[in-house]
Amino acid sequence: MELFGDFFKQLYETSGWNFVIFYDQVEWDRFIVAIWTTIKLIVACLIFSLVVGIIGAWAQGAKSKILRYGMSGYIQFFRNTPPFVQILFFYFVLGNLTPSYDAGGYQEAYIGSFGWAVISLGFFAGAFNTEIFRSGIEAVPESTVEAASALGYTRLQSYIHIIFPLAFRVCLPALNNNLVNLLKTTTLAYGIAVPEMMYTANQIWSDNVNVTEMMIVLFLFYVGLVAILVWGMDRWEKNMKIPGYG
Amino acid sequence: MSDAKKTNGWTPKKPMVSIKDVHKSFGDLEVLKGVSMDIMKGECICIIGPSGSGKSTLIRCVNALNDIQKGSILVEGQEVNDPDLDKLELRKKVGMVFQQYNLFPHKTAIENIMMAPITVLKQDEKDVAKLAKKLIKKVRLGGKEDNYPGELSGGQQQRVAIARSLAMNPDVMLFDEVTAALDPETVKEVLVTIQDLAEEGMTCILVTHEMGFANEVADHIYFTDRGVIVEHGPPKTFFKRAKDPRTKEFLSQIL
């Protein structure tokens, strides 16, 4: 670590390239916090958006008209408005309407900026996941479902044992795409001061006037994260592959 | 849930499947215009006729995959044309095999056979595994247990589909043009499997274009055209002494 820091310090002194996070303890600590916040944010958003997607796809196939219209309204709203506007709306408008508690002299909201980022981005990506899952469900041949029904399966049983497992395989590539997009979209949490990587990088370059260097760090950081996600999803896709099918 | 099947006072002396004056329409199109037939326990009957004559629709009505507008279908005394129909109860009695096999592609052959008894009948997995192994040998697919449907030929898939239906221990088996998608060589392996079943006393209702098979195995043959039964009888009289001109015309084009 010492050697590593010395290298970047030297680099700064000799060439002017200021990768301050690698030799200054304070900036390094900020950077580490940002890494963890970003990862936590991504994982929470991914999970939340998947849950929304599954429930949404189910609701779209429901008998109740209200539920179906509600779902298409939800999808239209989130698909037709910019995610950045959504995140600001959630935090500043809905955030003001939600309960808060007395935190020793001032009011603290139960849901903070991190929470609102997860909710808003989760719903945003969830709207797309809903459509992706629906396309997968529709790709399962009616005749396969009929065979299950002829064997005495109830609707719920065929969803669990036949439709979802098949639909999931069909929609994995599209899902993969949307989740990569979601990962990158988490940088919008910058707008409501969630201390994730984008926000922190901005703070660091404001303090140290090293925009170019921090931009390079930012790009490499997200390239790395996306690579990990894509690698994981590819492996998943391969594991789920059915011999002789698709 | 007990394994005993509700019979509503049905005894093997009465028809196992009793179809009376069944009418079925898809929108304005009337596909079945008053079809009646009785199938006794242990009988094997074949329904033949040109495409679009309502053969497949008829047997799909027997296990309530299609509903009917008028008439009555009794399966072991249970009325199928009933808004409060207990579909699970019906489908425990009636097994069905389709033209396109419709296996579950994400499960191996043996899993395909085991799934329904475990999920639907809540049977013990170990017992079901034993039964499945027996069935896969019965359809002559020993050694293919762990292959996925995509790795099996059409004929092999169709035999897995038959075993999958048999695993539910049905009293009646419906076969909906099960050899129509197969090449002539694999047709035989599937027909032999069905013949074995019929000879063991399984009640079978087949929709088929295999006249040779119908002649050899069926106890009774029904010829349908445009939603009605034109002529029926045991194979000997049916094939040799068909009376109706429409039947004669149809048979002359095939035989």
Coordinates of C-alpha atoms in Angstrom, one line a residue:
Chain A
M1 CA 0.0 0.0 0.0
E2 CA 2.8 2.3 0.9
L3 CA 4.6 1.6 -2.4
F4 CA 1.3 2.1 -4.3
G5 CA 0.7 5.4 -2.6
D6 CA 4.3 6.6 -3.2
F7 CA 3.9 5.8 -6.8
F8 CA 0.9 8.0 -7.3
K9 CA 2.4 10.8 -5.2
Q10 CA 5.5 10.7 -7.3
L11 CA 3.4 10.6 -10.4
Y12 CA 1.6 13.8 -9.2
E13 CA 4.9 15.5 -8.4
T14 CA 6.6 14.7 -11.7
S15 CA 3.7 14.8 -14.2
G16 CA 0.9 16.7 -12.5
W17 CA -1.6 13.7 -12.8
N18 CA -3.3 13.9 -9.4
F19 CA -4.9 10.6 -8.4
V20 CA -5.3 12.0 -4.9
I21 CA -7.5 9.1 -3.7
F22 CA -4.6 6.7 -4.0
Y23 CA -2.1 8.5 -1.7
D24 CA -4.2 10.7 0.6
Q25 CA -5.8 8.8 3.5
V26 CA -8.8 11.1 3.8
E27 CA -9.7 10.9 0.1
W28 CA -9.0 7.2 0.1
D29 CA -11.6 6.7 2.9
R30 CA -14.1 8.8 1.1
F31 CA -13.5 6.6 -2.0
I32 CA -14.0 3.4 -0.1
V33 CA -17.3 4.6 1.4
A34 CA -18.4 5.5 -2.1
I35 CA -17.6 2.0 -3.4
W36 CA -19.7 0.4 -0.7
T37 CA -22.5 2.9 -1.0
T38 CA -22.6 2.3 -4.8
I39 CA -22.6 -1.5 -4.4
K40 CA -25.3 -1.4 -1.8
L41 CA -27.3 0.9 -3.9
I42 CA -27.0 -1.3 -7.0
V43 CA -27.8 -4.5 -5.2
A44 CA -30.8 -3.0 -3.5
C45 CA -32.1 -1.5 -6.8
L46 CA -31.6 -4.8 -8.6
I47 CA -33.5 -6.8 -6.1
F48 CA -36.3 -4.2 -5.7
S49 CA -36.7 -3.9 -9.5
L50 CA -36.8 -7.7 -9.9
V51 CA -39.5 -8.0 -7.2
V52 CA -41.5 -5.2 -8.9
G53 CA -41.1 -6.9 -12.3
I54 CA -42.3 -10.3 -11.1
I55 CA -45.3 -8.9 -9.3
G56 CA -46.0 -6.6 -12.2
A57 CA -45.9 -9.4 -14.8
W58 CA -48.3 -11.4 -12.6
A59 CA -50.6 -8.4 -12.2
Q60 CA -50.7 -7.8 -16.0
G61 CA -52.0 -11.3 -16.5
A62 CA -54.6 -10.9 -13.7
K63 CA -58.4 -11.1 -14.3
S64 CA -59.1 -7.8 -12.5
K65 CA -59.4 -4.9 -15.0
I66 CA -58.4 -2.4 -12.3
L67 CA -55.1 -4.2 -11.7
R68 CA -54.3 -4.5 -15.4
Y69 CA -55.1 -0.8 -16.1
G70 CA -53.2 0.2 -13.0
M71 CA -50.2 -1.8 -14.2
S72 CA -50.2 -0.3 -17.7
G73 CA -50.5 3.2 -16.2
Y74 CA -47.6 2.5 -14.0
I75 CA -45.5 1.3 -16.9
Q76 CA -46.4 4.2 -19.1
F77 CA -45.5 6.7 -16.4
F78 CA -42.1 5.3 -15.7
R79 CA -41.3 4.6 -19.3
N80 CA -42.3 8.0 -20.6
T81 CA -40.6 10.2 -18.0
P82 CA -36.9 10.7 -17.4
P83 CA -35.5 8.8 -14.5
F84 CA -33.7 11.9 -13.2
V85 CA -37.0 13.7 -12.9
Q86 CA -38.5 10.7 -11.2
I87 CA -35.8 10.5 -8.6
L88 CA -36.1 14.2 -7.8
F89 CA -39.9 13.9 -7.7
F90 CA -39.7 11.0 -5.3
Y91 CA -37.2 12.7 -3.0
F92 CA -38.5 16.2 -2.9
V93 CA -42.2 15.7 -3.4
L94 CA -43.0 12.3 -1.9
G95 CA -40.2 12.7 0.6
N96 CA -42.0 15.8 2.0
L97 CA -45.2 13.9 2.3
T98 CA -43.9 10.9 4.2
P99 CA -43.6 10.8 8.0
S100 CA -40.5 12.0 9.8
Y101 CA -39.3 11.8 13.4
D102 CA -37.7 14.3 15.8
A103 CA -34.0 13.7 15.7
G104 CA -33.0 16.1 18.5
G105 CA -34.2 19.5 17.4
Y106 CA -34.8 18.8 13.7
Q107 CA -37.1 16.6 11.7
E108 CA -35.5 13.5 10.1
A109 CA -37.4 11.6 7.4
Y110 CA -37.8 7.9 7.9
I111 CA -36.9 7.3 4.3
G112 CA -33.6 9.1 3.5
S113 CA -32.1 9.9 0.2
F114 CA -30.6 6.4 -0.2
G115 CA -34.1 4.9 0.4
W116 CA -35.7 7.2 -2.1
A117 CA -33.0 6.4 -4.7
V118 CA -33.7 2.6 -4.2
I119 CA -37.5 3.1 -4.4
S120 CA -37.5 5.4 -7.4
L121 CA -34.8 3.5 -9.5
G122 CA -36.4 0.2 -8.5
F123 CA -39.8 1.3 -9.8
F124 CA -38.1 2.8 -12.9
A125 CA -36.3 -0.4 -13.8
G126 CA -39.2 -2.5 -12.5
A127 CA -41.4 -1.1 -15.2
F128 CA -39.1 -2.4 -17.8
N129 CA -38.6 -5.7 -16.0
T130 CA -42.4 -6.1 -16.0
E131 CA -42.5 -5.8 -19.8
I132 CA -39.5 -8.1 -20.1
F133 CA -41.1 -10.8 -17.9
R134 CA -44.3 -10.5 -19.8
S135 CA -42.6 -11.1 -23.1
G136 CA -41.0 -14.2 -21.5
I137 CA -44.4 -15.5 -20.2
E138 CA -46.0 -14.9 -23.6
A139 CA -43.2 -16.9 -25.3
V140 CA -44.2 -20.0 -23.4
P141 CA -46.3 -22.1 -25.8
E142 CA -50.0 -22.3 -24.9
S143 CA -49.8 -26.0 -25.7
T144 CA -47.2 -26.6 -23.0
V145 CA -49.4 -24.9 -20.4
E146 CA -52.3 -26.9 -21.7
A147 CA -50.4 -30.1 -21.1
A148 CA -49.9 -29.1 -17.5
S149 CA -53.5 -28.2 -17.2
A150 CA -54.5 -31.7 -18.6
L151 CA -52.3 -33.2 -15.9
G152 CA -54.3 -31.4 -13.2
Y153 CA -52.1 -28.4 -12.6
T154 CA -53.8 -25.3 -11.2
R155 CA -52.9 -21.9 -12.7
L156 CA -50.6 -21.1 -9.8
Q157 CA -48.9 -24.5 -10.0
S158 CA -48.2 -24.2 -13.7
Y159 CA -46.9 -20.7 -13.2
I160 CA -44.4 -21.9 -10.5
H161 CA -43.3 -25.2 -12.1
I162 CA -43.6 -24.5 -15.8
I163 CA -44.3 -21.0 -17.0
F164 CA -41.8 -19.0 -14.8
P165 CA -38.9 -21.4 -15.3
L166 CA -39.3 -21.3 -19.1
A167 CA -40.2 -17.6 -19.3
F168 CA -37.2 -16.7 -17.2
R169 CA -34.8 -18.4 -19.6
V170 CA -36.4 -16.6 -22.6
C171 CA -36.1 -13.2 -21.0
L172 CA -32.6 -13.5 -19.4
P173 CA -30.8 -11.7 -22.3
A174 CA -33.2 -8.8 -22.2
L175 CA -33.1 -8.7 -18.4
N176 CA -29.3 -8.7 -18.5
N177 CA -29.5 -5.6 -20.7
N178 CA -31.9 -3.8 -18.4
L179 CA -30.0 -4.6 -15.3
V180 CA -26.8 -3.2 -16.9
N181 CA -28.7 -0.1 -17.6
L182 CA -30.0 0.1 -14.1
L183 CA -26.5 -0.3 -12.7
K184 CA -25.4 2.8 -14.7
T185 CA -28.5 4.7 -13.9
T186 CA -27.8 4.5 -10.1
T187 CA -25.4 7.5 -10.8
L188 CA -28.5 9.6 -10.9
A189 CA -28.7 9.2 -7.1
Y190 CA -26.1 12.0 -7.3
G191 CA -29.0 14.4 -7.8
I192 CA -30.3 13.8 -4.3
A193 CA -26.9 13.6 -2.6
V194 CA -26.6 9.9 -2.0
P195 CA -22.8 9.5 -1.4
E196 CA -22.3 7.0 -4.1
M197 CA -19.4 7.0 -6.6
M198 CA -20.6 9.8 -8.9
Y199 CA -21.4 12.2 -6.0
T200 CA -18.1 11.4 -4.2
A201 CA -16.0 11.8 -7.3
N202 CA -17.6 15.2 -7.8
Q203 CA -16.8 16.2 -4.3
I204 CA -13.2 15.0 -4.6
W205 CA -12.6 16.8 -7.9
S206 CA -14.1 20.0 -6.4
D207 CA -11.7 19.8 -3.5
N208 CA -8.6 18.8 -5.5
V209 CA -9.3 20.2 -9.0
N210 CA -8.5 16.9 -10.7
V211 CA -11.6 16.4 -12.9
T212 CA -9.8 14.5 -15.6
E213 CA -8.2 12.0 -13.2
M214 CA -11.5 11.4 -11.3
M215 CA -13.3 11.0 -14.5
I216 CA -10.9 8.3 -15.5
V217 CA -11.4 6.6 -12.2
L218 CA -15.2 6.9 -12.6
F219 CA -15.1 5.3 -16.0
L220 CA -12.8 2.5 -15.0
F221 CA -14.9 1.9 -11.9
Y222 CA -18.2 1.5 -13.8
V223 CA -16.5 -0.5 -16.6
G224 CA -15.4 -2.9 -13.9
L225 CA -18.7 -3.1 -12.2
V226 CA -20.6 -3.8 -15.4
A227 CA -18.1 -6.4 -16.4
I228 CA -18.7 -8.2 -13.1
L229 CA -22.5 -8.0 -13.5
V230 CA -22.3 -9.2 -17.2
W231 CA -20.0 -12.0 -16.3
G232 CA -22.3 -13.2 -13.5
M233 CA -25.4 -12.9 -15.7
D234 CA -23.6 -14.8 -18.6
R235 CA -22.7 -17.6 -16.2
W236 CA -26.2 -17.7 -15.0
E237 CA -27.5 -17.9 -18.5
K238 CA -25.2 -20.8 -19.3
N239 CA -26.2 -22.6 -16.1
M240 CA -29.8 -22.3 -17.0
K241 CA -29.4 -23.5 -20.5
I242 CA -31.4 -26.6 -21.3
P243 CA -29.7 -29.2 -23.6
G244 CA -31.5 -29.3 -26.9
Y245 CA -33.8 -26.3 -26.2
G246 CA -33.8 -22.8 -27.6
Chain B
M1 CA -56.6 -35.9 -0.4
S2 CA -57.3 -39.6 -0.8
D3 CA -56.3 -41.5 -3.9
A4 CA -59.8 -43.0 -4.3
K5 CA -61.7 -41.4 -7.2
K6 CA -65.2 -40.1 -6.8
T7 CA -67.5 -42.2 -8.9
N8 CA -71.1 -40.8 -8.1
G9 CA -72.5 -44.3 -8.2
W10 CA -70.8 -45.3 -11.4
T11 CA -70.1 -49.0 -11.8
P12 CA -68.0 -50.7 -14.5
K13 CA -71.2 -52.0 -16.1
K14 CA -72.1 -48.5 -17.2
P15 CA -70.1 -46.7 -19.9
M16 CA -66.9 -45.2 -18.6
V17 CA -67.3 -42.2 -20.9
S18 CA -70.8 -41.4 -22.0
I19 CA -71.1 -38.6 -24.6
K20 CA -74.6 -37.4 -25.3
D21 CA -75.8 -34.9 -27.9
V22 CA -72.7 -32.7 -27.5
H23 CA -72.7 -29.3 -29.2
K24 CA -69.7 -27.1 -29.4
S25 CA -69.1 -23.8 -31.2
F26 CA -66.2 -21.5 -31.5
G27 CA -68.0 -18.2 -32.0
D28 CA -70.3 -18.6 -35.0
L29 CA -68.6 -21.8 -36.1
E30 CA -70.4 -24.9 -34.9
V31 CA -67.8 -27.6 -34.7
L32 CA -69.8 -30.4 -33.0
K33 CA -73.4 -30.7 -33.9
G34 CA -74.9 -33.3 -31.6
V35 CA -72.3 -36.1 -31.1
S36 CA -73.1 -39.1 -29.0
M37 CA -71.0 -42.2 -28.1
D38 CA -70.5 -44.6 -25.2
I39 CA -67.1 -46.0 -24.3
M40 CA -67.1 -49.0 -21.9
K41 CA -64.2 -49.8 -19.5
G42 CA -61.3 -51.5 -21.3
E43 CA -62.5 -50.5 -24.7
C44 CA -60.2 -48.9 -27.3
I45 CA -62.0 -46.7 -29.8
C46 CA -60.7 -44.7 -32.7
I47 CA -62.2 -41.6 -34.1
I48 CA -61.3 -40.9 -37.7
G49 CA -62.4 -38.4 -40.3
P50 CA -61.1 -35.5 -42.4
S51 CA -59.4 -32.5 -40.8
G52 CA -61.8 -30.0 -39.3
S53 CA -64.4 -32.5 -38.7
G54 CA -64.3 -31.9 -34.9
K55 CA -62.4 -35.1 -33.8
S56 CA -59.8 -33.3 -31.7
T57 CA -62.3 -30.9 -30.3
L58 CA -64.5 -33.8 -29.1
I59 CA -61.8 -35.5 -27.1
R60 CA -60.6 -32.1 -25.8
C61 CA -64.1 -31.7 -24.4
V62 CA -63.8 -35.0 -22.5
N63 CA -61.2 -33.6 -20.2
A64 CA -62.6 -30.1 -20.2
L65 CA -59.8 -28.4 -22.1
N66 CA -62.7 -27.1 -24.2
D67 CA -66.1 -26.4 -22.8
I68 CA -69.3 -27.4 -24.5
Q69 CA -72.5 -25.4 -25.1
K70 CA -75.0 -28.2 -25.0
G71 CA -75.2 -31.9 -24.1
S72 CA -73.6 -34.0 -21.5
I73 CA -70.3 -35.8 -21.1
L74 CA -70.1 -38.2 -18.2
V75 CA -66.7 -39.6 -17.1
E76 CA -67.3 -42.4 -14.6
G77 CA -70.5 -40.7 -13.7
Q78 CA -69.0 -37.3 -13.3
E79 CA -70.6 -34.6 -15.4
V80 CA -68.0 -32.6 -17.3
N81 CA -70.5 -30.0 -18.5
D82 CA -70.9 -28.5 -15.1
P83 CA -69.9 -25.0 -14.0
D84 CA -68.8 -26.4 -10.6
L85 CA -66.8 -29.1 -12.2
D86 CA -63.9 -30.3 -10.0
K87 CA -61.3 -30.3 -12.8
L88 CA -58.6 -31.9 -10.7
E89 CA -60.9 -34.8 -10.0
L90 CA -61.7 -35.2 -13.7
R91 CA -58.1 -35.0 -14.8
K92 CA -57.1 -37.6 -12.3
K93 CA -59.3 -40.0 -14.2
V94 CA -58.5 -38.8 -17.7
G95 CA -54.9 -38.7 -19.2
M96 CA -54.2 -37.0 -22.4
V97 CA -51.4 -37.2 -25.0
F98 CA -51.0 -34.5 -27.6
Q99 CA -49.9 -34.3 -31.2
Q100 CA -46.9 -32.0 -30.4
Y101 CA -45.9 -34.1 -27.2
N102 CA -45.9 -30.9 -25.1
L103 CA -43.2 -32.1 -22.7
F104 CA -41.8 -29.7 -20.2
P105 CA -38.5 -28.8 -22.0
H106 CA -36.7 -27.7 -18.9
K107 CA -37.1 -31.1 -17.2
T108 CA -35.5 -34.5 -18.0
A109 CA -37.5 -37.4 -19.2
I110 CA -37.8 -38.9 -15.7
E111 CA -38.6 -35.5 -14.2
N112 CA -41.4 -34.9 -16.7
I113 CA -42.9 -38.2 -15.6
M114 CA -42.5 -37.4 -11.9
M115 CA -43.6 -33.8 -11.8
A116 CA -47.4 -34.1 -11.8
P117 CA -47.8 -36.9 -9.2
I118 CA -45.6 -34.9 -6.9
T119 CA -47.1 -31.5 -7.5
V120 CA -50.7 -32.4 -8.2
L121 CA -51.2 -35.6 -6.3
K122 CA -48.7 -34.7 -3.5
Q123 CA -47.3 -38.3 -3.6
D124 CA -44.1 -39.2 -1.9
E125 CA -41.1 -38.5 -4.2
K126 CA -39.4 -41.9 -3.6
D127 CA -42.5 -43.8 -4.6
V128 CA -43.0 -41.6 -7.6
A129 CA -39.4 -42.2 -8.7
K130 CA -39.9 -46.0 -8.5
L131 CA -43.1 -45.7 -10.5
A132 CA -41.4 -43.4 -13.1
K133 CA -38.6 -45.9 -13.6
K134 CA -41.1 -48.6 -14.2
L135 CA -43.0 -46.5 -16.7
I136 CA -40.0 -45.4 -18.6
K137 CA -39.1 -49.1 -19.1
K138 CA -42.7 -49.8 -20.1
V139 CA -42.5 -47.3 -22.9
R140 CA -39.1 -48.8 -23.8
L141 CA -37.0 -45.9 -23.0
G142 CA -34.7 -47.4 -20.3
G143 CA -31.4 -45.5 -20.3
K144 CA -33.0 -42.2 -21.5
E145 CA -34.1 -41.1 -18.0
D146 CA -31.8 -38.2 -17.7
N147 CA -32.1 -36.9 -21.3
Y148 CA -33.9 -33.6 -21.9
P149 CA -36.8 -33.6 -24.3
G150 CA -34.7 -31.6 -26.8
E151 CA -32.2 -34.5 -26.9
L152 CA -34.9 -37.1 -27.7
S153 CA -36.4 -37.9 -31.1
G154 CA -40.1 -37.2 -31.7
G155 CA -41.1 -40.8 -31.1
Q156 CA -39.2 -40.9 -27.9
Q157 CA -40.7 -37.7 -26.7
Q158 CA -44.1 -38.9 -27.5
R159 CA -43.5 -42.1 -25.5
V160 CA -42.3 -40.0 -22.5
A161 CA -45.5 -38.0 -22.9
I162 CA -47.5 -41.3 -22.7
A163 CA -45.5 -42.3 -19.6
R164 CA -46.1 -38.9 -18.1
S165 CA -49.9 -39.3 -18.4
L166 CA -49.8 -42.9 -17.1
A167 CA -47.9 -41.7 -14.0
M168 CA -51.2 -40.1 -12.9
N169 CA -52.8 -43.5 -13.0
P170 CA -55.7 -42.5 -15.2
D171 CA -58.7 -44.7 -16.0
V172 CA -59.1 -43.3 -19.5
M173 CA -56.4 -42.2 -22.0
L174 CA -57.1 -39.7 -24.7
F175 CA -54.7 -39.6 -27.7
D176 CA -55.0 -36.6 -30.0
E177 CA -53.3 -37.5 -33.3
V178 CA -50.3 -38.5 -31.4
T179 CA -48.4 -39.9 -34.5
A180 CA -49.3 -37.0 -36.9
A181 CA -46.0 -35.2 -36.3
L182 CA -43.8 -38.3 -36.6
D183 CA -42.1 -40.0 -39.5
P184 CA -43.4 -43.4 -40.6
E185 CA -40.7 -45.3 -38.8
T186 CA -41.2 -43.7 -35.4
V187 CA -45.0 -43.9 -35.8
K188 CA -44.7 -47.6 -35.2
E189 CA -42.8 -47.4 -31.9
V190 CA -45.5 -45.1 -30.5
L191 CA -48.4 -47.2 -31.8
V192 CA -46.8 -50.4 -30.3
T193 CA -46.8 -48.6 -26.9
I194 CA -50.5 -47.7 -27.3
Q195 CA -51.3 -51.2 -28.4
D196 CA -49.7 -52.6 -25.3
L197 CA -51.8 -50.3 -23.2
A198 CA -55.0 -51.3 -24.9
E199 CA -54.2 -55.0 -24.5
E200 CA -53.6 -54.4 -20.8
G201 CA -57.2 -53.2 -20.6
M202 CA -56.7 -49.4 -20.5
T203 CA -59.7 -47.5 -21.8
C204 CA -58.3 -45.6 -24.8
I205 CA -59.9 -43.0 -27.1
L206 CA -57.8 -42.2 -30.1
V207 CA -58.1 -39.5 -32.8
T208 CA -56.0 -40.9 -35.5
H209 CA -55.3 -41.2 -39.2
E210 CA -53.6 -44.6 -38.8
M211 CA -56.1 -46.9 -40.4
G212 CA -54.0 -50.0 -40.1
F213 CA -53.7 -49.4 -36.4
A214 CA -57.4 -48.7 -36.1
N215 CA -58.2 -51.9 -37.9
E216 CA -56.0 -54.0 -35.7
V217 CA -56.4 -52.5 -32.3
A218 CA -59.7 -50.6 -32.1
D219 CA -62.8 -52.2 -30.7
H220 CA -65.0 -49.6 -32.3
I221 CA -64.4 -47.0 -35.0
Y222 CA -66.3 -43.7 -35.4
F223 CA -66.1 -41.7 -38.6
T224 CA -66.9 -38.0 -38.1
D225 CA -67.4 -35.4 -40.7
R226 CA -68.5 -31.7 -40.3
G227 CA -69.4 -32.1 -36.7
V228 CA -71.5 -35.3 -36.8
I229 CA -70.8 -39.0 -36.6
V230 CA -71.5 -40.3 -40.1
E231 CA -70.9 -44.0 -39.4
H232 CA -69.5 -46.2 -36.7
G233 CA -69.0 -49.9 -36.0
P234 CA -66.4 -52.5 -35.2
P235 CA -63.4 -52.4 -37.6
K236 CA -64.3 -55.5 -39.6
T237 CA -67.7 -54.2 -40.7
F238 CA -66.5 -50.6 -40.8
F239 CA -63.7 -51.1 -43.2
K240 CA -65.2 -53.8 -45.3
R241 CA -68.8 -52.8 -45.5
A242 CA -69.0 -49.1 -45.0
K243 CA -72.5 -48.0 -46.1
D244 CA -72.4 -44.2 -46.1
P245 CA -71.0 -42.7 -49.4
R246 CA -69.1 -40.1 -47.4
T247 CA -67.3 -42.8 -45.4
K248 CA -66.6 -44.8 -48.6
E249 CA -65.1 -41.8 -50.3
F250 CA -62.9 -41.0 -47.3
L251 CA -61.7 -44.6 -47.0
S252 CA -61.1 -44.9 -50.7
Q253 CA -58.6 -42.1 -50.5
I254 CA -56.6 -43.5 -47.7
L255 CA -56.6 -47.3 -48.2

